[in-house]
Amino acid sequence: MSIHARITACFVREIAGAISELSEVVGGYRHDGQVDITFAADEIRFVAYPFVGASVYPAGVLPVADIRDVDVSAWPPEIRTRAGETVFVHGGSRAELAEFCRRNGVVEVYRVDVWADLLEPFLDTQFDATHEDFTLSRLRSVGFSAGEVAEIRARVGPLMESYNFDTMLWEWVHLGLHDLLSALVWSRVSRRARRSLGDPAEVYRWAMAIAERGA
């Protein structure tokens, strides 16, 4: 990824984070994909983790030995396991996660946000051809062909359109992997759209494999 692409991605993530933090202050978490966690000395305990197919669904423990790295700057913060799974913590736990990493020597990284690029067409905004070409170029840099991008977007399109527009969420800055997974469990999203992707556990594994390509 070019320096310009990294700067642009970082800028977008900072805006998304600021908006999401404000939404938590004024109105709580914006959808049903909430995460309840507790940080212990050398493990993270999850309660009522909402995503079917996750290793910590519906509750579980993630020992530090199973954590490959962490992206504290992501929104929401991401933990990548040695098995290639992305696990999320609540944005309000960012400082606790950073301290957990410091205490246990967990590597902090910045990842290419593959799903943010794939879900860009479902934002409540419009992009010109130059911007769209730039996004495709970023995806090609991590191994996605134009045809594969089109296939992925076609598969998740009805779900993400219902998630962002039918619910009146109207997110215009950032949609990512957490939004995709949340769309599968949010009761305000069209049931038909949620079912259209098939078995939730299979969708979860598919989504994780795609996210891993941006590692």
mmCIF file of C-alpha atoms in Angstrom:
data_model
loop_
_atom_site.group_PDB
_atom_site.id
_atom_site.type_symbol
_atom_site.label_atom_id
_atom_site.label_comp_id
_atom_site.label_asym_id
_atom_site.label_seq_id
_atom_site.Cartn_x
_atom_site.Cartn_y
_atom_site.Cartn_z
ATOM 1 C CA MET A 1 0.000 0.000 0.000
ATOM 2 C CA SER A 2 1.333 3.462 -0.906
ATOM 3 C CA ILE A 3 2.068 6.141 1.680
ATOM 4 C CA HIS A 4 -0.771 8.252 0.256
ATOM 5 C CA ALA A 5 -3.199 5.354 0.586
ATOM 6 C CA ARG A 6 -2.165 4.756 4.202
ATOM 7 C CA ILE A 7 -2.592 8.442 5.070
ATOM 8 C CA THR A 8 -6.052 8.481 3.492
ATOM 9 C CA ALA A 9 -7.108 5.289 5.288
ATOM 10 C CA CYS A 10 -5.856 6.618 8.626
ATOM 11 C CA PHE A 11 -7.736 9.886 8.112
ATOM 12 C CA VAL A 12 -10.995 8.075 7.368
ATOM 13 C CA ARG A 13 -10.573 5.847 10.423
ATOM 14 C CA GLU A 14 -9.965 8.834 12.668
ATOM 15 C CA ILE A 15 -13.154 10.511 11.431
ATOM 16 C CA ALA A 16 -15.136 7.300 11.851
ATOM 17 C CA GLY A 17 -13.807 6.831 15.352
ATOM 18 C CA ALA A 18 -14.663 10.366 16.391
ATOM 19 C CA ILE A 19 -18.208 10.069 15.066
ATOM 20 C CA SER A 20 -18.724 6.681 16.698
ATOM 21 C CA GLU A 21 -17.405 7.948 20.035
ATOM 22 C CA LEU A 22 -19.836 10.857 19.860
ATOM 23 C CA SER A 23 -22.736 8.515 19.055
ATOM 24 C CA GLU A 24 -21.912 6.438 22.142
ATOM 25 C CA VAL A 25 -21.926 9.535 24.336
ATOM 26 C CA VAL A 26 -25.249 10.877 23.092
ATOM 27 C CA GLY A 27 -27.143 7.693 22.380
ATOM 28 C CA GLY A 28 -25.366 4.492 23.330
ATOM 29 C CA TYR A 29 -24.121 1.868 20.934
ATOM 30 C CA ARG A 30 -25.754 2.215 17.561
ATOM 31 C CA HIS A 31 -26.896 -1.361 16.942
ATOM 32 C CA ASP A 32 -27.138 -4.843 18.394
ATOM 33 C CA GLY A 33 -23.494 -5.825 17.806
ATOM 34 C CA GLN A 34 -22.476 -4.957 21.352
ATOM 35 C CA VAL A 35 -19.569 -6.599 23.121
ATOM 36 C CA ASP A 36 -19.373 -7.130 26.897
ATOM 37 C CA ILE A 37 -15.825 -7.958 28.027
ATOM 38 C CA THR A 38 -13.616 -8.132 31.101
ATOM 39 C CA PHE A 39 -9.826 -7.848 31.043
ATOM 40 C CA ALA A 40 -8.048 -10.248 33.405
ATOM 41 C CA ALA A 41 -4.303 -10.495 33.987
ATOM 42 C CA ASP A 42 -3.546 -12.690 30.970
ATOM 43 C CA GLU A 43 -6.891 -13.304 29.287
ATOM 44 C CA ILE A 44 -9.938 -11.475 27.978
ATOM 45 C CA ARG A 45 -13.371 -12.741 28.999
ATOM 46 C CA PHE A 46 -16.322 -12.242 26.691
ATOM 47 C CA VAL A 47 -19.952 -12.327 27.812
ATOM 48 C CA ALA A 48 -22.881 -12.284 25.368
ATOM 49 C CA TYR A 49 -20.613 -11.966 22.319
ATOM 50 C CA PRO A 50 -23.214 -11.523 19.572
ATOM 51 C CA PHE A 51 -21.667 -13.023 16.443
ATOM 52 C CA VAL A 52 -22.572 -16.608 15.582
ATOM 53 C CA GLY A 53 -19.519 -18.597 14.539
ATOM 54 C CA ALA A 54 -17.067 -16.718 16.742
ATOM 55 C CA SER A 55 -14.727 -18.717 18.977
ATOM 56 C CA VAL A 56 -16.082 -16.729 21.952
ATOM 57 C CA TYR A 57 -19.776 -16.982 20.976
ATOM 58 C CA PRO A 58 -21.913 -16.630 23.000
ATOM 59 C CA ALA A 59 -19.351 -16.415 25.796
ATOM 60 C CA GLY A 60 -15.765 -17.447 26.165
ATOM 61 C CA VAL A 61 -12.217 -16.693 27.190
ATOM 62 C CA LEU A 62 -9.394 -15.563 24.928
ATOM 63 C CA PRO A 63 -5.997 -16.247 26.541
ATOM 64 C CA VAL A 64 -3.110 -13.996 25.619
ATOM 65 C CA ALA A 65 -1.282 -17.003 24.155
ATOM 66 C CA ASP A 66 -3.953 -17.178 21.422
ATOM 67 C CA ILE A 67 -3.630 -13.510 20.429
ATOM 68 C CA ARG A 68 -1.447 -12.772 17.404
ATOM 69 C CA ASP A 69 -1.727 -8.979 17.431
ATOM 70 C CA VAL A 70 -4.102 -6.099 18.104
ATOM 71 C CA ASP A 71 -5.186 -3.034 16.148
ATOM 72 C CA VAL A 72 -6.146 -0.593 18.880
ATOM 73 C CA SER A 73 -6.666 2.216 16.354
ATOM 74 C CA ALA A 74 -9.383 0.342 14.453
ATOM 75 C CA TRP A 75 -13.029 1.144 15.038
ATOM 76 C CA PRO A 76 -14.010 -0.744 17.021
ATOM 77 C CA PRO A 77 -10.645 -2.065 18.259
ATOM 78 C CA GLU A 78 -9.667 -5.434 16.772
ATOM 79 C CA ILE A 79 -7.913 -8.460 18.194
ATOM 80 C CA ARG A 80 -6.478 -10.886 15.631
ATOM 81 C CA THR A 81 -6.049 -14.433 16.919
ATOM 82 C CA ARG A 82 -3.381 -16.894 15.845
ATOM 83 C CA ALA A 83 -6.163 -18.774 14.044
ATOM 84 C CA GLY A 84 -6.824 -15.716 11.852
ATOM 85 C CA GLU A 85 -10.051 -14.609 13.530
ATOM 86 C CA THR A 86 -10.855 -10.956 14.193
ATOM 87 C CA VAL A 87 -12.496 -10.407 17.584
ATOM 88 C CA PHE A 88 -13.872 -7.029 18.601
ATOM 89 C CA VAL A 89 -13.945 -5.104 21.844
ATOM 90 C CA HIS A 90 -16.106 -2.099 22.626
ATOM 91 C CA GLY A 91 -14.634 1.255 21.629
ATOM 92 C CA GLY A 92 -14.926 2.405 25.222
ATOM 93 C CA SER A 93 -12.435 -0.329 26.187
ATOM 94 C CA ARG A 94 -9.678 1.007 23.926
ATOM 95 C CA ALA A 95 -7.471 2.196 26.801
ATOM 96 C CA GLU A 96 -7.928 -1.064 28.728
ATOM 97 C CA LEU A 97 -7.002 -3.067 25.643
ATOM 98 C CA ALA A 98 -3.881 -0.974 25.087
ATOM 99 C CA GLU A 99 -2.842 -1.527 28.711
ATOM 100 C CA PHE A 100 -3.538 -5.277 28.395
ATOM 101 C CA CYS A 101 -1.261 -5.377 25.342
ATOM 102 C CA ARG A 102 1.485 -3.427 27.110
ATOM 103 C CA ARG A 103 1.302 -5.672 30.155
ATOM 104 C CA ASN A 104 1.435 -8.887 28.160
ATOM 105 C CA GLY A 105 3.736 -7.867 25.321
ATOM 106 C CA VAL A 106 1.052 -8.187 22.632
ATOM 107 C CA VAL A 107 2.095 -6.642 19.329
ATOM 108 C CA GLU A 108 0.063 -3.623 18.171
ATOM 109 C CA VAL A 109 -0.313 -3.262 14.396
ATOM 110 C CA TYR A 110 -2.144 -1.255 11.749
ATOM 111 C CA ARG A 111 -4.053 -3.303 9.180
ATOM 112 C CA VAL A 112 -5.448 -2.584 5.749
ATOM 113 C CA ASP A 113 -9.200 -2.295 6.337
ATOM 114 C CA VAL A 114 -10.273 -4.631 3.540
ATOM 115 C CA TRP A 115 -13.942 -4.701 4.492
ATOM 116 C CA ALA A 116 -14.148 -0.909 4.641
ATOM 117 C CA ASP A 117 -13.102 -0.786 0.997
ATOM 118 C CA LEU A 118 -15.446 -3.612 0.018
ATOM 119 C CA LEU A 119 -18.418 -1.973 1.751
ATOM 120 C CA GLU A 120 -17.732 1.545 0.519
ATOM 121 C CA PRO A 121 -20.579 1.524 -2.073
ATOM 122 C CA PHE A 122 -23.108 1.084 0.753
ATOM 123 C CA LEU A 123 -22.187 4.297 2.548
ATOM 124 C CA ASP A 124 -24.648 7.180 2.486
ATOM 125 C CA THR A 125 -22.469 9.214 0.156
ATOM 126 C CA GLN A 126 -21.319 9.288 -3.446
ATOM 127 C CA PHE A 127 -17.833 8.882 -4.858
ATOM 128 C CA ASP A 128 -16.460 9.947 -8.214
ATOM 129 C CA ALA A 129 -14.734 7.578 -10.630
ATOM 130 C CA THR A 130 -11.274 8.630 -9.455
ATOM 131 C CA HIS A 131 -12.056 7.719 -5.861
ATOM 132 C CA GLU A 132 -13.593 4.385 -6.888
ATOM 133 C CA ASP A 133 -10.495 3.553 -8.947
ATOM 134 C CA PHE A 134 -8.316 4.402 -5.948
ATOM 135 C CA THR A 135 -10.332 2.039 -3.741
ATOM 136 C CA LEU A 136 -10.077 -0.786 -6.292
ATOM 137 C CA SER A 137 -6.347 -0.172 -6.579
ATOM 138 C CA ARG A 138 -6.011 -0.542 -2.806
ATOM 139 C CA LEU A 139 -7.926 -3.834 -2.933
ATOM 140 C CA ARG A 140 -5.827 -5.093 -5.836
ATOM 141 C CA SER A 141 -2.712 -4.375 -3.778
ATOM 142 C CA VAL A 142 -3.809 -7.077 -1.290
ATOM 143 C CA GLY A 143 -4.837 -9.608 -3.936
ATOM 144 C CA PHE A 144 -8.451 -8.868 -4.914
ATOM 145 C CA SER A 145 -9.400 -8.871 -8.584
ATOM 146 C CA ALA A 146 -12.103 -6.540 -9.897
ATOM 147 C CA GLY A 147 -14.316 -9.570 -10.514
ATOM 148 C CA GLU A 148 -13.933 -10.857 -6.969
ATOM 149 C CA VAL A 149 -14.715 -7.419 -5.544
ATOM 150 C CA ALA A 150 -17.897 -7.303 -7.639
ATOM 151 C CA GLU A 151 -18.940 -10.784 -6.470
ATOM 152 C CA ILE A 152 -18.413 -9.965 -2.792
ATOM 153 C CA ARG A 153 -20.323 -6.695 -3.072
ATOM 154 C CA ALA A 154 -23.171 -8.419 -4.879
ATOM 155 C CA ARG A 155 -23.438 -11.035 -2.125
ATOM 156 C CA VAL A 156 -23.539 -8.580 0.776
ATOM 157 C CA GLY A 157 -25.346 -5.761 -1.044
ATOM 158 C CA PRO A 158 -28.955 -6.418 0.060
ATOM 159 C CA LEU A 159 -27.848 -6.940 3.662
ATOM 160 C CA MET A 160 -25.751 -3.772 3.865
ATOM 161 C CA GLU A 161 -28.334 -1.628 2.104
ATOM 162 C CA SER A 162 -30.956 -2.730 4.614
ATOM 163 C CA TYR A 163 -28.492 -2.182 7.465
ATOM 164 C CA ASN A 164 -27.557 1.349 6.483
ATOM 165 C CA PHE A 165 -30.745 2.655 4.875
ATOM 166 C CA ASP A 166 -33.798 0.669 5.989
ATOM 167 C CA THR A 167 -32.731 1.206 9.601
ATOM 168 C CA MET A 168 -32.069 4.922 8.963
ATOM 169 C CA LEU A 169 -28.522 4.507 10.250
ATOM 170 C CA TRP A 170 -27.250 6.476 7.231
ATOM 171 C CA GLU A 171 -23.582 5.940 7.974
ATOM 172 C CA TRP A 172 -21.567 8.059 5.521
ATOM 173 C CA VAL A 173 -17.964 7.660 6.702
ATOM 174 C CA HIS A 174 -17.141 4.035 7.495
ATOM 175 C CA LEU A 175 -18.635 0.570 7.252
ATOM 176 C CA GLY A 176 -16.410 -2.371 8.118
ATOM 177 C CA LEU A 177 -16.328 -5.987 9.214
ATOM 178 C CA HIS A 178 -18.016 -5.175 12.519
ATOM 179 C CA ASP A 179 -20.903 -3.571 10.624
ATOM 180 C CA LEU A 180 -21.254 -6.598 8.354
ATOM 181 C CA LEU A 181 -21.450 -8.933 11.349
ATOM 182 C CA SER A 182 -23.782 -6.575 13.204
ATOM 183 C CA ALA A 183 -26.097 -6.477 10.198
ATOM 184 C CA LEU A 184 -26.549 -10.229 10.561
ATOM 185 C CA VAL A 185 -27.842 -9.899 14.145
ATOM 186 C CA TRP A 186 -29.621 -6.531 14.206
ATOM 187 C CA SER A 187 -33.366 -7.125 14.395
ATOM 188 C CA ARG A 188 -34.106 -3.897 12.488
ATOM 189 C CA VAL A 189 -32.345 -5.241 9.405
ATOM 190 C CA SER A 190 -34.596 -7.031 6.918
ATOM 191 C CA ARG A 191 -34.982 -10.680 7.894
ATOM 192 C CA ARG A 192 -34.922 -11.656 4.237
ATOM 193 C CA ALA A 193 -31.654 -9.779 3.750
ATOM 194 C CA ARG A 194 -30.127 -11.421 6.811
ATOM 195 C CA ARG A 195 -31.123 -14.872 5.627
ATOM 196 C CA SER A 196 -30.010 -14.265 2.043
ATOM 197 C CA LEU A 197 -26.345 -14.890 2.857
ATOM 198 C CA GLY A 198 -27.000 -18.363 4.247
ATOM 199 C CA ASP A 199 -25.733 -20.015 7.413
ATOM 200 C CA PRO A 200 -24.447 -17.298 9.810
ATOM 201 C CA ALA A 201 -21.519 -19.428 10.993
ATOM 202 C CA GLU A 202 -20.419 -19.999 7.393
ATOM 203 C CA VAL A 203 -20.768 -16.298 6.621
ATOM 204 C CA TYR A 204 -18.658 -15.525 9.693
ATOM 205 C CA ARG A 205 -15.843 -17.820 8.522
ATOM 206 C CA TRP A 206 -16.029 -16.365 4.998
ATOM 207 C CA ALA A 207 -15.877 -12.804 6.308
ATOM 208 C CA MET A 208 -12.924 -13.625 8.561
ATOM 209 C CA ALA A 209 -10.970 -15.178 5.688
ATOM 210 C CA ILE A 210 -11.476 -12.012 3.636
ATOM 211 C CA ALA A 211 -10.425 -9.773 6.529
ATOM 212 C CA GLU A 212 -7.288 -11.847 7.010
ATOM 213 C CA ARG A 213 -6.129 -10.915 3.516
ATOM 214 C CA GLY A 214 -5.560 -7.380 4.753
ATOM 215 C CA ALA A 215 -3.275 -8.547 7.579
#
